[in-house]
XYZ file of C-alpha atoms in Angstrom:
505
model
C -43.383 5.623 -80.507
C -43.090 2.242 -78.792
C -40.033 1.227 -76.811
C -38.925 -1.466 -79.339
C -39.165 1.049 -82.229
C -37.152 3.624 -80.292
C -34.404 1.101 -79.546
C -34.320 -0.065 -83.194
C -34.079 3.502 -84.502
C -31.230 4.284 -82.147
C -29.281 1.212 -83.246
C -29.884 2.079 -86.885
C -28.643 5.637 -86.420
C -25.504 4.439 -84.702
C -24.896 1.910 -87.483
C -25.421 4.522 -90.173
C -23.070 7.000 -88.540
C -20.357 4.383 -88.160
C -20.769 3.275 -91.754
C -20.560 6.847 -93.061
C -17.386 7.485 -91.107
C -15.852 4.350 -92.515
C -16.750 5.081 -96.096
C -15.437 8.649 -95.871
C -12.010 7.305 -95.110
C -12.040 4.828 -98.025
C -11.309 5.447 -101.663
C -14.344 5.399 -103.931
C -17.503 7.288 -104.781
C -19.128 8.168 -101.474
C -22.439 9.369 -102.930
C -23.049 6.067 -104.652
C -22.355 4.089 -101.512
C -24.589 6.294 -99.369
C -27.395 5.873 -101.897
C -26.961 2.101 -101.767
C -27.043 1.996 -97.969
C -30.093 4.252 -97.795
C -32.058 2.246 -100.303
C -31.323 -1.345 -99.179
C -28.983 -1.985 -96.253
C -30.262 0.390 -93.567
C -33.955 -0.663 -93.810
C -32.952 -4.296 -93.537
C -30.706 -3.549 -90.532
C -33.513 -1.661 -88.773
C -35.955 -4.502 -89.376
C -33.481 -7.088 -88.043
C -32.776 -4.990 -84.900
C -36.489 -4.593 -84.276
C -37.020 -8.370 -84.387
C -34.020 -8.996 -82.059
C -35.169 -6.481 -79.449
C -38.675 -7.964 -79.542
C -37.242 -11.435 -78.812
C -35.185 -10.065 -75.900
C -38.190 -8.338 -74.368
C -40.326 -11.457 -74.765
C -37.691 -13.545 -72.974
C -37.413 -10.964 -70.183
C -41.168 -10.900 -69.712
C -41.494 -14.701 -69.627
C -42.297 -16.110 -66.157
C -39.292 -17.460 -64.278
C -39.255 -21.136 -63.429
C -40.022 -21.825 -59.768
C -37.018 -22.627 -57.627
C -36.965 -26.156 -56.269
C -37.824 -26.441 -52.563
C -34.859 -27.316 -50.369
C -34.291 -27.990 -46.689
C -36.070 -30.232 -44.188
C -39.845 -30.536 -44.043
C -41.116 -28.118 -41.371
C -44.845 -28.825 -41.633
C -47.585 -30.074 -43.974
C -50.272 -27.981 -45.696
C -53.671 -28.714 -47.197
C -53.270 -29.634 -50.910
C -55.988 -27.134 -51.898
C -54.241 -24.233 -50.171
C -56.724 -24.025 -47.298
C -55.422 -22.683 -43.975
C -55.130 -26.197 -42.524
C -51.712 -27.373 -41.302
C -50.205 -30.413 -39.611
C -46.883 -31.122 -37.938
C -46.854 -34.702 -39.272
C -47.917 -36.334 -42.570
C -51.690 -36.612 -42.858
C -54.460 -36.814 -45.468
C -57.650 -34.963 -46.238
C -61.131 -36.340 -45.716
C -61.131 -37.650 -49.288
C -57.754 -39.400 -48.902
C -55.397 -36.877 -50.543
C -52.034 -36.327 -48.879
C -51.083 -32.963 -47.403
C -48.289 -31.110 -49.241
C -44.913 -31.029 -47.495
C -43.580 -27.509 -46.921
C -39.784 -27.346 -46.721
C -37.567 -24.816 -44.991
C -37.067 -22.706 -48.125
C -40.850 -22.356 -48.458
C -41.253 -20.481 -45.175
C -44.769 -19.200 -45.837
C -47.369 -17.545 -43.675
C -50.738 -19.004 -42.729
C -52.401 -16.223 -44.730
C -52.311 -15.823 -48.543
C -49.931 -12.874 -48.749
C -48.032 -12.102 -51.944
C -44.447 -13.117 -52.409
C -42.216 -14.918 -49.971
C -43.431 -14.326 -46.477
C -41.070 -13.285 -43.722
C -41.714 -12.668 -40.036
C -43.140 -9.250 -39.388
C -40.423 -8.447 -36.864
C -37.681 -9.036 -39.464
C -39.112 -6.769 -42.142
C -36.534 -4.316 -43.472
C -33.388 -6.392 -42.754
C -30.883 -6.379 -45.547
C -32.240 -3.173 -47.180
C -30.835 0.268 -47.390
C -32.202 2.824 -44.946
C -35.417 4.209 -46.281
C -35.837 1.504 -48.920
C -38.461 -0.343 -46.912
C -40.520 2.814 -46.689
C -40.580 3.537 -50.438
C -44.039 3.691 -52.015
C -44.829 0.539 -53.898
C -42.518 -1.685 -51.799
C -45.126 -2.127 -49.089
C -48.514 -0.463 -49.033
C -48.596 -0.548 -45.227
C -47.745 2.609 -43.339
C -44.600 2.604 -41.186
C -45.211 3.933 -37.698
C -41.619 4.073 -36.486
C -38.379 2.082 -36.367
C -37.163 0.044 -33.396
C -33.744 -1.108 -32.298
C -32.722 -4.418 -33.951
C -31.121 -5.698 -30.712
C -34.295 -5.309 -28.671
C -33.256 -2.186 -26.788
C -35.878 0.332 -25.735
C -34.934 2.765 -28.471
C -37.055 3.951 -31.396
C -36.573 6.347 -34.275
C -39.022 8.202 -36.533
C -36.705 7.774 -39.545
C -34.535 4.893 -40.819
C -31.168 4.647 -39.065
C -28.436 2.215 -38.030
C -27.252 1.236 -34.599
C -23.669 1.395 -33.362
C -22.868 -1.938 -35.055
C -24.279 -0.876 -38.424
C -27.493 -2.876 -38.205
C -30.632 -1.348 -39.675
C -33.463 -0.396 -37.337
C -36.568 -2.529 -37.915
C -39.701 -0.804 -39.253
C -42.920 -1.215 -37.294
C -45.943 -1.096 -39.607
C -49.481 -0.030 -38.842
C -51.339 -3.016 -37.418
C -48.157 -4.671 -36.136
C -47.680 -2.547 -33.022
C -49.977 -4.639 -30.834
C -48.610 -3.787 -27.431
C -45.616 -6.132 -27.549
C -47.222 -9.037 -29.426
C -44.542 -11.030 -31.270
C -45.406 -12.557 -34.648
C -43.697 -15.592 -36.120
C -44.258 -17.488 -39.323
C -45.512 -21.081 -39.027
C -42.263 -22.422 -40.444
C -40.242 -20.719 -37.745
C -42.667 -21.928 -35.083
C -42.201 -25.498 -36.312
C -38.407 -25.280 -36.575
C -37.908 -23.816 -33.112
C -39.998 -26.563 -31.511
C -42.537 -24.308 -29.804
C -44.835 -26.227 -27.459
C -47.753 -24.852 -25.486
C -49.937 -25.985 -22.604
C -53.206 -24.737 -21.158
C -53.090 -23.100 -17.725
C -55.349 -25.065 -15.383
C -56.562 -24.923 -11.828
C -54.832 -27.587 -9.766
C -53.846 -28.282 -6.182
C -50.184 -27.528 -5.598
C -48.431 -29.325 -2.772
C -44.812 -28.446 -2.099
C -43.382 -31.238 0.057
C -41.039 -30.359 2.912
C -38.847 -33.316 3.815
C -37.092 -33.744 7.131
C -35.584 -36.535 9.249
C -37.205 -37.545 12.511
C -37.673 -40.276 15.079
C -40.609 -42.040 16.707
C -41.227 -41.115 20.340
C -43.770 -41.966 23.028
C -46.811 -39.787 23.511
C -46.044 -38.016 26.776
C -49.735 -37.926 27.654
C -50.019 -41.725 27.517
C -47.377 -42.578 30.118
C -48.324 -43.758 33.625
C -45.935 -44.224 36.546
C -46.759 -46.288 39.654
C -44.944 -44.882 42.687
C -45.706 -44.933 46.434
C -46.408 -41.788 48.460
C -45.328 -43.479 51.659
C -42.940 -46.206 52.662
C -44.310 -49.683 52.006
C -43.340 -53.335 51.913
C -44.015 -55.380 48.796
C -45.704 -58.638 49.684
C -46.391 -60.018 46.229
C -45.731 -58.973 42.633
C -47.983 -60.368 39.952
C -46.344 -62.231 37.049
C -45.981 -59.091 34.969
C -42.645 -58.335 33.310
C -41.171 -55.643 31.109
C -42.738 -55.728 27.638
C -46.001 -57.293 28.774
C -49.229 -55.654 27.700
C -51.565 -54.897 30.603
C -55.127 -53.621 30.803
C -56.634 -50.969 32.966
C -57.552 -52.438 36.406
C -55.291 -55.466 36.035
C -53.540 -56.290 39.420
C -49.829 -55.562 39.481
C -48.712 -56.031 43.135
C -49.856 -56.375 46.764
C -48.222 -54.248 49.507
C -48.397 -53.357 53.191
C -47.960 -49.751 54.370
C -48.234 -48.853 58.081
C -49.228 -45.261 57.347
C -51.974 -46.364 55.010
C -53.395 -48.717 57.641
C -53.367 -45.946 60.275
C -55.210 -43.546 58.025
C -57.703 -46.290 57.114
C -58.416 -46.962 60.790
C -59.090 -43.272 61.421
C -61.411 -43.227 58.428
C -63.480 -46.081 59.872
C -64.133 -44.063 63.041
C -65.401 -41.094 61.025
C -67.103 -42.547 57.984
C -68.929 -39.792 56.185
C -66.359 -37.244 57.219
C -64.805 -35.881 54.043
C -61.442 -35.245 55.615
C -60.766 -38.921 56.315
C -61.510 -39.991 52.752
C -59.417 -37.135 51.400
C -56.358 -38.349 53.376
C -56.705 -41.795 51.780
C -56.987 -40.241 48.332
C -53.894 -38.135 49.020
C -51.967 -41.370 49.586
C -53.082 -42.486 46.086
C -55.159 -45.375 47.464
C -57.182 -46.766 44.553
C -60.882 -45.749 44.706
C -62.016 -49.380 44.699
C -59.938 -50.048 47.875
C -61.565 -47.092 49.661
C -65.008 -48.336 48.638
C -64.143 -51.797 49.969
C -63.134 -50.271 53.377
C -66.455 -48.434 53.572
C -68.394 -51.561 52.650
C -66.650 -54.025 55.041
C -65.809 -51.552 57.859
C -62.396 -53.184 58.303
C -58.858 -52.297 57.503
C -57.338 -54.704 54.951
C -53.992 -56.254 55.945
C -52.575 -55.468 52.487
C -53.618 -53.402 49.476
C -53.687 -54.584 45.876
C -52.373 -52.035 43.365
C -53.796 -52.143 39.802
C -52.782 -50.755 36.392
C -54.189 -47.262 35.752
C -54.368 -47.715 31.928
C -53.988 -50.058 29.006
C -50.433 -50.193 27.786
C -47.081 -51.890 27.748
C -44.876 -52.288 30.805
C -41.675 -50.517 29.817
C -40.116 -50.425 33.279
C -40.384 -52.693 36.380
C -38.366 -51.887 39.510
C -40.069 -54.090 42.118
C -39.619 -57.566 43.578
C -41.312 -59.687 46.245
C -40.474 -58.692 49.839
C -38.600 -55.499 49.025
C -39.172 -52.211 50.784
C -40.316 -49.361 48.537
C -39.556 -45.893 49.727
C -41.806 -42.945 49.116
C -41.334 -41.700 45.543
C -39.711 -44.835 44.115
C -40.961 -45.750 40.633
C -42.272 -49.296 40.719
C -43.817 -49.581 37.221
C -43.851 -47.423 34.084
C -46.659 -48.188 31.640
C -46.985 -46.585 28.173
C -49.884 -46.650 25.727
C -48.465 -47.038 22.164
C -51.750 -46.853 20.253
C -50.764 -43.287 19.346
C -47.180 -42.097 18.983
C -45.283 -38.933 18.148
C -42.756 -38.309 15.419
C -40.358 -35.484 16.215
C -38.856 -34.016 13.012
C -36.200 -31.342 12.583
C -37.164 -28.942 9.783
C -34.524 -26.607 8.289
C -34.966 -22.943 9.021
C -35.469 -22.060 5.338
C -38.560 -24.323 5.129
C -40.337 -23.053 8.211
C -42.425 -20.511 6.261
C -44.263 -23.312 4.436
C -45.071 -25.394 7.522
C -48.075 -24.798 9.785
C -49.905 -26.695 12.467
C -52.743 -28.803 11.116
C -50.974 -29.825 7.900
C -50.907 -33.450 6.839
C -47.673 -35.419 6.986
C -46.523 -38.749 5.589
C -44.082 -40.843 7.621
C -41.906 -43.718 6.426
C -39.670 -45.834 8.631
C -36.766 -47.978 7.563
C -38.241 -51.111 9.094
C -41.253 -50.940 6.746
C -40.082 -49.340 3.475
C -43.275 -50.387 1.684
C -45.629 -48.761 4.215
C -46.597 -45.165 4.818
C -48.160 -43.720 7.950
C -50.314 -40.598 7.860
C -50.421 -38.055 10.650
C -50.954 -34.389 11.449
C -48.578 -31.643 12.520
C -49.819 -30.727 16.004
C -47.003 -28.591 17.359
C -44.130 -26.455 16.087
C -41.771 -25.917 18.986
C -41.000 -22.246 19.640
C -37.216 -22.462 19.895
C -34.691 -22.977 17.120
C -31.734 -25.280 17.626
C -28.723 -23.004 17.213
C -26.318 -25.847 16.424
C -28.276 -27.271 13.504
C -30.423 -24.250 12.507
C -33.512 -26.439 12.600
C -36.874 -26.226 14.311
C -38.508 -29.240 15.904
C -42.083 -30.086 15.148
C -44.358 -32.806 16.430
C -46.484 -35.117 14.302
C -49.127 -37.312 15.895
C -50.231 -40.462 14.165
C -52.188 -43.576 15.122
C -50.366 -46.823 15.784
C -53.102 -49.410 16.405
C -50.992 -52.457 15.548
C -47.899 -51.252 17.395
C -45.744 -51.337 14.255
C -44.134 -48.003 15.148
C -41.767 -48.359 18.055
C -40.107 -45.553 19.995
C -36.647 -44.461 18.779
C -37.242 -45.660 15.198
C -35.741 -43.389 12.540
C -38.361 -41.823 10.274
C -38.456 -39.855 7.018
C -41.121 -37.168 7.152
C -42.785 -35.458 4.190
C -45.089 -32.552 4.973
C -47.566 -31.374 2.348
C -47.639 -27.579 2.448
C -50.421 -25.408 1.025
C -54.076 -25.164 1.927
C -55.340 -27.812 -0.516
C -57.325 -25.344 -2.640
C -56.910 -25.423 -6.444
C -55.020 -22.481 -7.937
C -54.133 -21.390 -11.480
C -50.859 -23.112 -12.308
C -48.534 -23.426 -15.305
C -45.467 -25.628 -15.863
C -42.185 -24.385 -14.420
C -40.727 -24.106 -17.943
C -43.370 -21.544 -18.915
C -42.007 -18.860 -16.562
C -39.083 -16.697 -17.719
C -37.360 -15.185 -14.703
C -35.596 -11.952 -15.710
C -34.221 -11.436 -12.223
C -36.485 -8.488 -11.494
C -39.797 -9.967 -12.580
C -41.336 -13.107 -14.033
C -42.799 -13.268 -17.552
C -45.025 -15.810 -19.312
C -45.547 -16.012 -23.094
C -49.234 -16.291 -24.007
C -50.109 -18.008 -27.292
C -52.680 -15.769 -29.014
C -52.957 -18.035 -32.067
C -51.833 -17.648 -35.688
C -48.188 -17.356 -34.679
C -48.731 -14.464 -32.244
C -47.128 -14.557 -28.795
C -47.646 -11.952 -26.114
C -45.301 -11.543 -23.118
C -47.182 -10.986 -19.860
C -45.727 -10.126 -16.459
C -47.022 -12.452 -13.740
C -46.880 -12.861 -9.982
C -45.931 -16.350 -8.906
C -46.682 -18.239 -5.720
C -46.100 -21.796 -4.591
C -44.058 -24.250 -6.624
C -44.376 -27.988 -6.548
C -44.219 -31.132 -8.658
C -43.213 -29.270 -11.835
C -45.831 -26.500 -11.623
C -45.883 -22.952 -10.308
C -48.843 -20.983 -9.018
C -49.773 -17.851 -11.007
C -51.478 -15.368 -8.726
C -51.806 -12.578 -11.297
C -51.378 -12.252 -15.086
C -52.731 -15.586 -16.371
C -56.231 -17.041 -16.163
C -57.377 -20.637 -16.325
C -57.751 -21.647 -19.972
C -54.971 -19.398 -21.327
C -52.419 -21.202 -23.475
C -48.804 -20.579 -22.469
C -45.518 -21.420 -24.189
C -43.599 -24.162 -22.374
C -40.755 -24.864 -24.831
C -38.570 -22.642 -27.034
C -39.711 -19.512 -25.190
C -36.092 -18.345 -24.961
C -35.685 -18.883 -28.715
C -38.760 -16.752 -29.310
C -37.142 -14.117 -27.120
C -33.926 -14.200 -29.151
C -35.319 -14.434 -32.687
C -38.238 -12.060 -32.343
C -36.541 -9.296 -30.290
C -38.766 -10.065 -27.343
C -36.525 -8.055 -25.063
C -37.852 -4.891 -26.682
C -41.396 -5.898 -25.818
C -40.414 -6.818 -22.270
C -38.866 -3.395 -21.706
C -41.981 -1.540 -22.780
C -41.023 -0.436 -26.288
C -44.494 0.176 -27.656
C -45.005 3.898 -28.285
C -43.058 6.632 -30.140
C -40.954 8.920 -28.021
C -41.305 12.356 -29.638
C -43.709 14.562 -31.606
C -42.555 13.423 -35.022
C -43.097 9.778 -34.166
C -46.476 10.595 -32.692
C -47.402 12.354 -35.917
C -46.295 9.297 -37.933
C -48.431 7.097 -35.675
C -51.469 9.248 -36.362
C -51.804 10.484 -32.759
C -51.909 13.919 -31.216
C -48.678 15.281 -29.756
């Protein structure tokens, strides 16, 4: 018997019983009435009930009208249903527009049946055990994990302390912590990715400094015996002099006595050595040997090219032994002494390049090299002094100028680097989200190195060419229970779960 016939017969029996009860309580010939109902009324009632039930079943089996799409447009899909998507309006090769997919149409990239939901949210809003019923999902449930991302699993459906259902993990979904998200959710959360590349990272260390003279390019003219200055050449402080240029003419009794002794023993090394010990210029000694006479006065010349920064001599004055007469400095190379904070010392080494800017020339930069890091720390300022040497051919850099120093740390070799935003620092370790494609994201622990100019070096965990998440990585962590993956929740914890997973206890 079909279901419509069974329902019609039941309704007819109920109607007949009610009618018999009613007629038994009325006055009149009951047998005649029963005969009338059996011959005409009941068959008509059964036929009418059968037609009504058939209409109800036809209406119930009719396909429901599709619900209108609501919400903002999250992405655009190929009009033919192909797995081709776009974040902005576009057209196919033949000029047809892509179909807009709104928030209520949160579908997967694949062609699954029914409304697609993220794999990590399967089972929410159901009674415990309902998600595991046969026919609801043909996939096999391996185990259930904590909905708040804690490292806690269960072999059977259960609730946590707040009454939230544990989330089922199906066969094929337990991919070692890989998080799956639907394309709609990826679009709404604003996920952006970038390829890890090899690049040179330079972390600048900035410090204040000042320009100083190169100590090795300073010459002092001083007498080693008492002398009288006969004539000073027209050379003043600030003048530039050349090596061998005459500076003054003097008379020294001791020098004349030693020169006379030398003439009596020319060829004897001791006599020449005494003249050299008095700092007599070599050309004066050669002139004594050539002329065999003691000069009445000696001309003193500049020992190097440079600028006269000090003059303490005048015509006719007496210069005592040790008095500084001239100080000459070569400014073609200068030093910059910078004070680097103690916390930055680890990134600074001798031989690194440095860029110097001075306030007098804000539009110019001067390049030099760190040649010395002084061994002592200044206790008052907690800084270490370092020396930078740089050329100064045009004399633009003058001693005592204030300077701003920027030292490029690192060895200049390219390293694997990702943007700073790609690294999630948990406090104990650093994690990067790798984009595995098709809405799959895998958290990977990394070891970081240098940081600079918006990038961080990845020494272990990521290779060049890997695509990493740079935006919305914290939203992925929150919405997809990434904390569970970060804390190693991947395998069942007891024999029953192992049996469910298909493994050996």
